[in-house]
């Protein structure tokens, strides 16, 4: 158990809908990262937050957004969903965000868009 | 250019034998970290081992060791005494110090199958 929690574990929804994925980092970790894992794109970085502030953006679509709350939990919002958004979404956390720090991953949310 | 290259899509190893999973990386940053993660069929990503670019000794963590050859830009994972539970996907990843590269870059992974 990495100490990172993600809910829900599975999500099935329809095209055009909006969903919210939730992540709680390990106790004491200030940085939260979101990754998407799909068969065709592999593991891709979406976005990073540090202590409530957006720190870095990767290949995140404009239809996707995220935020980190004062209690450090984070949410990833996916809207106008398309079939291609079906993927495993991971949240990871690390202490301060330094490059040497290990990122610990949550169990992931498996999203299926029908 | 790919930042992380894993050239072995699949590998087989006999139980109790050692196996090496290859990883090469590409960076112009002097400061970086290399990570290996294991992803079993259940889907979670499990951290295995870390090697920093300034570390002079190869990292070891139980049955896992990292064969770090900086000049060749390779960071191969060695698993000794393979067990059936080692069957999984293995990902090599890198993170650079540069502030515009705050994320892990992952390779495409190697699927390891341990044969009884």
PDB file of C-alpha atoms in Angstrom:
ATOM      1  CA  UNK A   1       0.000   0.000   0.000  1.00  0.00           C
ATOM      2  CA  UNK A   2       1.577   3.259  -1.199  1.00  0.00           C
ATOM      3  CA  UNK A   3      -0.501   5.476   1.076  1.00  0.00           C
ATOM      4  CA  UNK A   4      -2.045   7.279  -1.906  1.00  0.00           C
ATOM      5  CA  UNK A   5      -5.778   6.743  -2.269  1.00  0.00           C
ATOM      6  CA  UNK A   6      -7.912   7.212  -5.342  1.00  0.00           C
ATOM      7  CA  UNK A   7     -11.646   7.033  -5.817  1.00  0.00           C
ATOM      8  CA  UNK A   8     -13.519   5.616  -7.540  1.00  0.00           C
ATOM      9  CA  UNK A   9     -11.639   2.495  -8.644  1.00  0.00           C
ATOM     10  CA  UNK A  10     -13.836   2.004 -11.681  1.00  0.00           C
ATOM     11  CA  UNK A  11     -16.010   4.413 -13.611  1.00  0.00           C
ATOM     12  CA  UNK A  12     -18.239   3.696 -16.577  1.00  0.00           C
ATOM     13  CA  UNK A  13     -19.883   6.612 -18.322  1.00  0.00           C
ATOM     14  CA  UNK A  14     -21.126   7.779 -21.697  1.00  0.00           C
ATOM     15  CA  UNK A  15     -19.641  10.076 -24.300  1.00  0.00           C
ATOM     16  CA  UNK A  16     -20.264  13.744 -23.619  1.00  0.00           C
ATOM     17  CA  UNK A  17     -20.472  13.288 -19.867  1.00  0.00           C
ATOM     18  CA  UNK A  18     -18.320  14.783 -17.126  1.00  0.00           C
ATOM     19  CA  UNK A  19     -16.598  12.898 -14.309  1.00  0.00           C
ATOM     20  CA  UNK A  20     -14.454  13.773 -11.310  1.00  0.00           C
ATOM     21  CA  UNK A  21     -11.606  11.623 -10.072  1.00  0.00           C
ATOM     22  CA  UNK A  22     -10.365  12.111  -6.538  1.00  0.00           C
ATOM     23  CA  UNK A  23      -6.942  11.599  -5.012  1.00  0.00           C
ATOM     24  CA  UNK A  24      -5.582  11.843  -1.480  1.00  0.00           C
ATOM     25  CA  UNK A  25      -1.782  12.008  -1.284  1.00  0.00           C
ATOM     26  CA  UNK A  26       0.410  10.297   1.274  1.00  0.00           C
ATOM     27  CA  UNK A  27       0.460  11.992   4.624  1.00  0.00           C
ATOM     28  CA  UNK A  28       2.899  14.905   4.506  1.00  0.00           C
ATOM     29  CA  UNK A  29       3.277  14.969   0.721  1.00  0.00           C
ATOM     30  CA  UNK A  30       2.683  18.366  -0.855  1.00  0.00           C
ATOM     31  CA  UNK A  31       3.035  17.458  -4.526  1.00  0.00           C
ATOM     32  CA  UNK A  32       0.372  15.642  -6.485  1.00  0.00           C
ATOM     33  CA  UNK A  33       0.765  14.428 -10.062  1.00  0.00           C
ATOM     34  CA  UNK A  34      -1.813  13.044 -12.472  1.00  0.00           C
ATOM     35  CA  UNK A  35      -0.946  10.517 -15.172  1.00  0.00           C
ATOM     36  CA  UNK A  36      -2.962   8.807 -17.872  1.00  0.00           C
ATOM     37  CA  UNK A  37      -2.183   5.278 -19.031  1.00  0.00           C
ATOM     38  CA  UNK A  38      -3.725   4.119 -22.291  1.00  0.00           C
ATOM     39  CA  UNK A  39      -2.847   1.326 -24.682  1.00  0.00           C
ATOM     40  CA  UNK A  40      -1.884   3.626 -27.537  1.00  0.00           C
ATOM     41  CA  UNK A  41      -0.188   6.460 -25.622  1.00  0.00           C
ATOM     42  CA  UNK A  42       1.415   4.606 -22.736  1.00  0.00           C
ATOM     43  CA  UNK A  43       1.941   6.471 -19.456  1.00  0.00           C
ATOM     44  CA  UNK A  44       1.662  10.211 -19.904  1.00  0.00           C
ATOM     45  CA  UNK A  45       1.994  13.053 -17.435  1.00  0.00           C
ATOM     46  CA  UNK A  46      -1.023  15.334 -17.250  1.00  0.00           C
ATOM     47  CA  UNK A  47      -0.478  17.899 -14.514  1.00  0.00           C
ATOM     48  CA  UNK A  48       1.272  18.582 -11.212  1.00  0.00           C
ATOM     49  CA  UNK A  49       0.158  20.559  -8.185  1.00  0.00           C
ATOM     50  CA  UNK A  50       2.301  21.657  -5.281  1.00  0.00           C
ATOM     51  CA  UNK A  51       0.656  22.853  -2.081  1.00  0.00           C
ATOM     52  CA  UNK A  52      -2.423  24.046  -3.915  1.00  0.00           C
ATOM     53  CA  UNK A  53      -0.675  25.699  -6.849  1.00  0.00           C
ATOM     54  CA  UNK A  54      -0.349  24.369 -10.354  1.00  0.00           C
ATOM     55  CA  UNK A  55       3.354  23.569 -10.898  1.00  0.00           C
ATOM     56  CA  UNK A  56       3.607  21.913 -14.306  1.00  0.00           C
ATOM     57  CA  UNK A  57       1.421  20.894 -17.200  1.00  0.00           C
ATOM     58  CA  UNK A  58       1.934  18.013 -19.577  1.00  0.00           C
ATOM     59  CA  UNK A  59      -0.262  16.609 -22.310  1.00  0.00           C
ATOM     60  CA  UNK A  60      -3.493  17.620 -20.649  1.00  0.00           C
ATOM     61  CA  UNK A  61      -6.449  18.324 -22.917  1.00  0.00           C
ATOM     62  CA  UNK A  62      -8.400  21.559 -22.528  1.00  0.00           C
ATOM     63  CA  UNK A  63     -11.447  19.445 -21.630  1.00  0.00           C
ATOM     64  CA  UNK A  64      -9.563  18.265 -18.543  1.00  0.00           C
ATOM     65  CA  UNK A  65      -8.855  20.331 -15.464  1.00  0.00           C
ATOM     66  CA  UNK A  66      -7.562  19.713 -11.976  1.00  0.00           C
ATOM     67  CA  UNK A  67      -7.183  21.386  -8.650  1.00  0.00           C
ATOM     68  CA  UNK A  68      -5.597  20.766  -5.281  1.00  0.00           C
ATOM     69  CA  UNK A  69      -7.505  21.762  -2.187  1.00  0.00           C
ATOM     70  CA  UNK A  70      -6.230  23.201   1.129  1.00  0.00           C
ATOM     71  CA  UNK A  71      -6.308  19.729   2.693  1.00  0.00           C
ATOM     72  CA  UNK A  72      -4.016  18.685  -0.222  1.00  0.00           C
ATOM     73  CA  UNK A  73      -6.406  16.258  -1.841  1.00  0.00           C
ATOM     74  CA  UNK A  74      -6.733  16.717  -5.567  1.00  0.00           C
ATOM     75  CA  UNK A  75      -9.453  16.257  -8.140  1.00  0.00           C
ATOM     76  CA  UNK A  76      -9.167  15.683 -11.866  1.00  0.00           C
ATOM     77  CA  UNK A  77     -12.198  16.769 -13.855  1.00  0.00           C
ATOM     78  CA  UNK A  78     -12.795  15.267 -17.282  1.00  0.00           C
ATOM     79  CA  UNK A  79     -15.574  16.793 -19.388  1.00  0.00           C
ATOM     80  CA  UNK A  80     -17.146  16.232 -22.807  1.00  0.00           C
ATOM     81  CA  UNK A  81     -15.813  12.723 -22.615  1.00  0.00           C
ATOM     82  CA  UNK A  82     -14.845  10.869 -25.769  1.00  0.00           C
ATOM     83  CA  UNK A  83     -14.250   7.163 -26.388  1.00  0.00           C
ATOM     84  CA  UNK A  84     -10.520   7.851 -26.533  1.00  0.00           C
ATOM     85  CA  UNK A  85     -10.508   9.107 -22.955  1.00  0.00           C
ATOM     86  CA  UNK A  86     -10.959   5.541 -21.751  1.00  0.00           C
ATOM     87  CA  UNK A  87      -7.817   4.852 -19.757  1.00  0.00           C
ATOM     88  CA  UNK A  88      -6.324   4.189 -16.353  1.00  0.00           C
ATOM     89  CA  UNK A  89      -5.792   7.458 -14.495  1.00  0.00           C
ATOM     90  CA  UNK A  90      -3.169   7.542 -11.795  1.00  0.00           C
ATOM     91  CA  UNK A  91      -2.499  10.016  -9.098  1.00  0.00           C
ATOM     92  CA  UNK A  92       0.959  10.079  -7.537  1.00  0.00           C
ATOM     93  CA  UNK A  93       2.429  12.081  -4.702  1.00  0.00           C
ATOM     94  CA  UNK A  94       5.832  13.103  -3.432  1.00  0.00           C
ATOM     95  CA  UNK A  95       7.098  15.278  -0.613  1.00  0.00           C
ATOM     96  CA  UNK A  96       8.213  18.582  -2.051  1.00  0.00           C
ATOM     97  CA  UNK A  97       8.406  17.891  -5.744  1.00  0.00           C
ATOM     98  CA  UNK A  98      12.187  17.644  -6.128  1.00  0.00           C
ATOM     99  CA  UNK A  99      13.475  15.542  -9.010  1.00  0.00           C
ATOM    100  CA  UNK A 100      15.086  12.974  -6.723  1.00  0.00           C
ATOM    101  CA  UNK A 101      11.915  12.238  -4.840  1.00  0.00           C
ATOM    102  CA  UNK A 102      10.099   9.008  -5.470  1.00  0.00           C
ATOM    103  CA  UNK A 103       6.587   9.457  -6.719  1.00  0.00           C
ATOM    104  CA  UNK A 104       4.249   6.994  -5.029  1.00  0.00           C
ATOM    105  CA  UNK A 105       1.263   5.989  -7.098  1.00  0.00           C
ATOM    106  CA  UNK A 106      -2.289   5.355  -6.083  1.00  0.00           C
ATOM    107  CA  UNK A 107      -4.200   2.289  -7.293  1.00  0.00           C
ATOM    108  CA  UNK A 108      -5.652   4.208 -10.226  1.00  0.00           C
ATOM    109  CA  UNK A 109      -9.139   4.900 -11.535  1.00  0.00           C
ATOM    110  CA  UNK A 110     -10.124   2.834 -14.543  1.00  0.00           C
ATOM    111  CA  UNK A 111     -12.379   4.940 -16.760  1.00  0.00           C
ATOM    112  CA  UNK A 112     -14.467   3.415 -19.507  1.00  0.00           C
ATOM    113  CA  UNK A 113     -16.336   5.745 -21.847  1.00  0.00           C
ATOM    114  CA  UNK A 114     -19.083   4.053 -23.857  1.00  0.00           C
TER     115      UNK A 114
ATOM    116  CA  UNK B   1      13.781  11.580 -29.438  1.00  0.00           C
ATOM    117  CA  UNK B   2      12.404   9.236 -26.825  1.00  0.00           C
ATOM    118  CA  UNK B   3      13.629  10.060 -23.357  1.00  0.00           C
ATOM    119  CA  UNK B   4      13.317   6.464 -22.168  1.00  0.00           C
ATOM    120  CA  UNK B   5      13.734   3.416 -24.369  1.00  0.00           C
ATOM    121  CA  UNK B   6      12.899  -0.119 -23.332  1.00  0.00           C
ATOM    122  CA  UNK B   7      13.670  -2.386 -26.255  1.00  0.00           C
ATOM    123  CA  UNK B   8      12.331  -5.652 -24.809  1.00  0.00           C
ATOM    124  CA  UNK B   9       8.543  -5.829 -25.115  1.00  0.00           C
ATOM    125  CA  UNK B  10       8.544  -9.238 -23.436  1.00  0.00           C
ATOM    126  CA  UNK B  11      10.962 -11.401 -21.477  1.00  0.00           C
ATOM    127  CA  UNK B  12      10.792 -14.899 -20.058  1.00  0.00           C
ATOM    128  CA  UNK B  13      12.832 -16.183 -17.135  1.00  0.00           C
ATOM    129  CA  UNK B  14      12.944 -19.461 -15.284  1.00  0.00           C
ATOM    130  CA  UNK B  15      11.978 -19.349 -11.631  1.00  0.00           C
ATOM    131  CA  UNK B  16      15.016 -18.783  -9.348  1.00  0.00           C
ATOM    132  CA  UNK B  17      17.107 -17.439 -12.242  1.00  0.00           C
ATOM    133  CA  UNK B  18      18.281 -13.826 -12.623  1.00  0.00           C
ATOM    134  CA  UNK B  19      16.982 -11.542 -15.366  1.00  0.00           C
ATOM    135  CA  UNK B  20      18.062  -8.162 -16.724  1.00  0.00           C
ATOM    136  CA  UNK B  21      15.572  -5.665 -18.106  1.00  0.00           C
ATOM    137  CA  UNK B  22      17.120  -3.045 -20.360  1.00  0.00           C
ATOM    138  CA  UNK B  23      16.593   0.698 -20.198  1.00  0.00           C
ATOM    139  CA  UNK B  24      18.395   3.505 -21.993  1.00  0.00           C
ATOM    140  CA  UNK B  25      17.678   7.183 -21.503  1.00  0.00           C
ATOM    141  CA  UNK B  26      18.316  10.452 -23.248  1.00  0.00           C
ATOM    142  CA  UNK B  27      18.930  13.722 -21.446  1.00  0.00           C
ATOM    143  CA  UNK B  28      21.247  16.701 -21.587  1.00  0.00           C
ATOM    144  CA  UNK B  29      20.560  17.534 -17.949  1.00  0.00           C
ATOM    145  CA  UNK B  30      23.405  16.687 -15.549  1.00  0.00           C
ATOM    146  CA  UNK B  31      21.002  16.134 -12.660  1.00  0.00           C
ATOM    147  CA  UNK B  32      18.343  13.490 -13.028  1.00  0.00           C
ATOM    148  CA  UNK B  33      16.822  10.518 -11.310  1.00  0.00           C
ATOM    149  CA  UNK B  34      16.054   7.088 -12.708  1.00  0.00           C
ATOM    150  CA  UNK B  35      13.249   4.945 -11.361  1.00  0.00           C
ATOM    151  CA  UNK B  36      11.862   1.489 -11.947  1.00  0.00           C
ATOM    152  CA  UNK B  37       8.236   0.622 -11.316  1.00  0.00           C
ATOM    153  CA  UNK B  38       6.395  -2.704 -11.423  1.00  0.00           C
ATOM    154  CA  UNK B  39       2.823  -2.976 -12.648  1.00  0.00           C
ATOM    155  CA  UNK B  40       1.158  -6.332 -11.891  1.00  0.00           C
ATOM    156  CA  UNK B  41      -1.962  -7.390 -13.738  1.00  0.00           C
ATOM    157  CA  UNK B  42      -4.055  -5.749 -11.002  1.00  0.00           C
ATOM    158  CA  UNK B  43      -2.877  -2.388 -12.367  1.00  0.00           C
ATOM    159  CA  UNK B  44      -1.178  -0.563  -9.520  1.00  0.00           C
ATOM    160  CA  UNK B  45       2.258   1.014 -10.016  1.00  0.00           C
ATOM    161  CA  UNK B  46       4.752  -0.166  -7.425  1.00  0.00           C
ATOM    162  CA  UNK B  47       8.030   1.672  -6.905  1.00  0.00           C
ATOM    163  CA  UNK B  48      11.032  -0.655  -6.941  1.00  0.00           C
ATOM    164  CA  UNK B  49      14.310   1.228  -7.015  1.00  0.00           C
ATOM    165  CA  UNK B  50      15.913   4.649  -7.562  1.00  0.00           C
ATOM    166  CA  UNK B  51      19.274   5.747  -8.954  1.00  0.00           C
ATOM    167  CA  UNK B  52      20.449   9.359  -8.905  1.00  0.00           C
ATOM    168  CA  UNK B  53      22.704  10.693 -11.625  1.00  0.00           C
ATOM    169  CA  UNK B  54      25.397  11.570  -9.079  1.00  0.00           C
ATOM    170  CA  UNK B  55      25.263   8.256  -7.253  1.00  0.00           C
ATOM    171  CA  UNK B  56      28.585   6.491  -7.697  1.00  0.00           C
ATOM    172  CA  UNK B  57      27.366   3.108  -6.583  1.00  0.00           C
ATOM    173  CA  UNK B  58      24.665   1.042  -8.207  1.00  0.00           C
ATOM    174  CA  UNK B  59      21.423   1.064  -6.255  1.00  0.00           C
ATOM    175  CA  UNK B  60      20.221  -2.150  -4.642  1.00  0.00           C
ATOM    176  CA  UNK B  61      16.945  -2.962  -2.953  1.00  0.00           C
ATOM    177  CA  UNK B  62      16.551  -6.555  -1.855  1.00  0.00           C
ATOM    178  CA  UNK B  63      16.453  -8.743  -4.983  1.00  0.00           C
ATOM    179  CA  UNK B  64      16.500  -5.672  -7.232  1.00  0.00           C
ATOM    180  CA  UNK B  65      19.628  -3.935  -8.365  1.00  0.00           C
ATOM    181  CA  UNK B  66      20.212  -1.257 -10.944  1.00  0.00           C
ATOM    182  CA  UNK B  67      23.138  -1.560 -13.326  1.00  0.00           C
ATOM    183  CA  UNK B  68      23.875   2.127 -13.933  1.00  0.00           C
ATOM    184  CA  UNK B  69      26.251   2.968 -16.768  1.00  0.00           C
ATOM    185  CA  UNK B  70      26.203   6.745 -17.019  1.00  0.00           C
ATOM    186  CA  UNK B  71      28.451   7.110 -20.067  1.00  0.00           C
ATOM    187  CA  UNK B  72      26.257   4.686 -22.005  1.00  0.00           C
ATOM    188  CA  UNK B  73      23.086   6.258 -20.554  1.00  0.00           C
ATOM    189  CA  UNK B  74      21.741   2.933 -19.476  1.00  0.00           C
ATOM    190  CA  UNK B  75      19.961   1.907 -16.274  1.00  0.00           C
ATOM    191  CA  UNK B  76      19.188  -1.775 -16.464  1.00  0.00           C
ATOM    192  CA  UNK B  77      17.161  -3.500 -13.766  1.00  0.00           C
ATOM    193  CA  UNK B  78      18.471  -6.826 -12.500  1.00  0.00           C
ATOM    194  CA  UNK B  79      16.108  -9.118 -10.643  1.00  0.00           C
ATOM    195  CA  UNK B  80      17.847 -11.979  -8.884  1.00  0.00           C
ATOM    196  CA  UNK B  81      16.268 -15.287  -7.886  1.00  0.00           C
ATOM    197  CA  UNK B  82      13.055 -14.658  -9.862  1.00  0.00           C
ATOM    198  CA  UNK B  83       9.774 -15.613  -8.258  1.00  0.00           C
ATOM    199  CA  UNK B  84       6.384 -16.298  -9.820  1.00  0.00           C
ATOM    200  CA  UNK B  85       5.117 -13.090  -8.261  1.00  0.00           C
ATOM    201  CA  UNK B  86       7.637 -11.125 -10.326  1.00  0.00           C
ATOM    202  CA  UNK B  87       5.515 -11.690 -13.437  1.00  0.00           C
ATOM    203  CA  UNK B  88       4.375  -8.172 -14.341  1.00  0.00           C
ATOM    204  CA  UNK B  89       5.050  -5.142 -16.535  1.00  0.00           C
ATOM    205  CA  UNK B  90       8.171  -3.218 -15.613  1.00  0.00           C
ATOM    206  CA  UNK B  91       8.598   0.454 -16.425  1.00  0.00           C
ATOM    207  CA  UNK B  92      11.763   2.494 -16.432  1.00  0.00           C
ATOM    208  CA  UNK B  93      11.264   6.218 -15.796  1.00  0.00           C
ATOM    209  CA  UNK B  94      13.358   9.352 -15.578  1.00  0.00           C
ATOM    210  CA  UNK B  95      12.906  12.731 -14.005  1.00  0.00           C
ATOM    211  CA  UNK B  96      15.160  15.650 -14.838  1.00  0.00           C
ATOM    212  CA  UNK B  97      16.062  18.507 -12.524  1.00  0.00           C
ATOM    213  CA  UNK B  98      15.133  21.173 -15.071  1.00  0.00           C
ATOM    214  CA  UNK B  99      12.140  23.116 -13.682  1.00  0.00           C
ATOM    215  CA  UNK B 100      10.214  22.708 -16.924  1.00  0.00           C
ATOM    216  CA  UNK B 101      10.473  18.920 -16.647  1.00  0.00           C
ATOM    217  CA  UNK B 102       8.714  18.214 -13.391  1.00  0.00           C
ATOM    218  CA  UNK B 103       7.276  14.890 -14.335  1.00  0.00           C
ATOM    219  CA  UNK B 104       8.365  11.324 -14.837  1.00  0.00           C
ATOM    220  CA  UNK B 105       8.978  10.195 -18.399  1.00  0.00           C
ATOM    221  CA  UNK B 106       8.161   6.529 -18.791  1.00  0.00           C
ATOM    222  CA  UNK B 107       9.340   3.909 -21.225  1.00  0.00           C
ATOM    223  CA  UNK B 108       6.928   1.579 -22.990  1.00  0.00           C
ATOM    224  CA  UNK B 109       7.583  -1.195 -20.508  1.00  0.00           C
ATOM    225  CA  UNK B 110       8.760  -4.807 -20.539  1.00  0.00           C
ATOM    226  CA  UNK B 111       6.399  -7.647 -19.743  1.00  0.00           C
ATOM    227  CA  UNK B 112       8.228 -10.223 -17.637  1.00  0.00           C
ATOM    228  CA  UNK B 113       6.913 -13.746 -17.369  1.00  0.00           C
ATOM    229  CA  UNK B 114       8.429 -16.087 -14.795  1.00  0.00           C
ATOM    230  CA  UNK B 115       8.180 -19.744 -15.778  1.00  0.00           C
ATOM    231  CA  UNK B 116       7.891 -22.364 -13.023  1.00  0.00           C
TER     232      UNK B 116
END
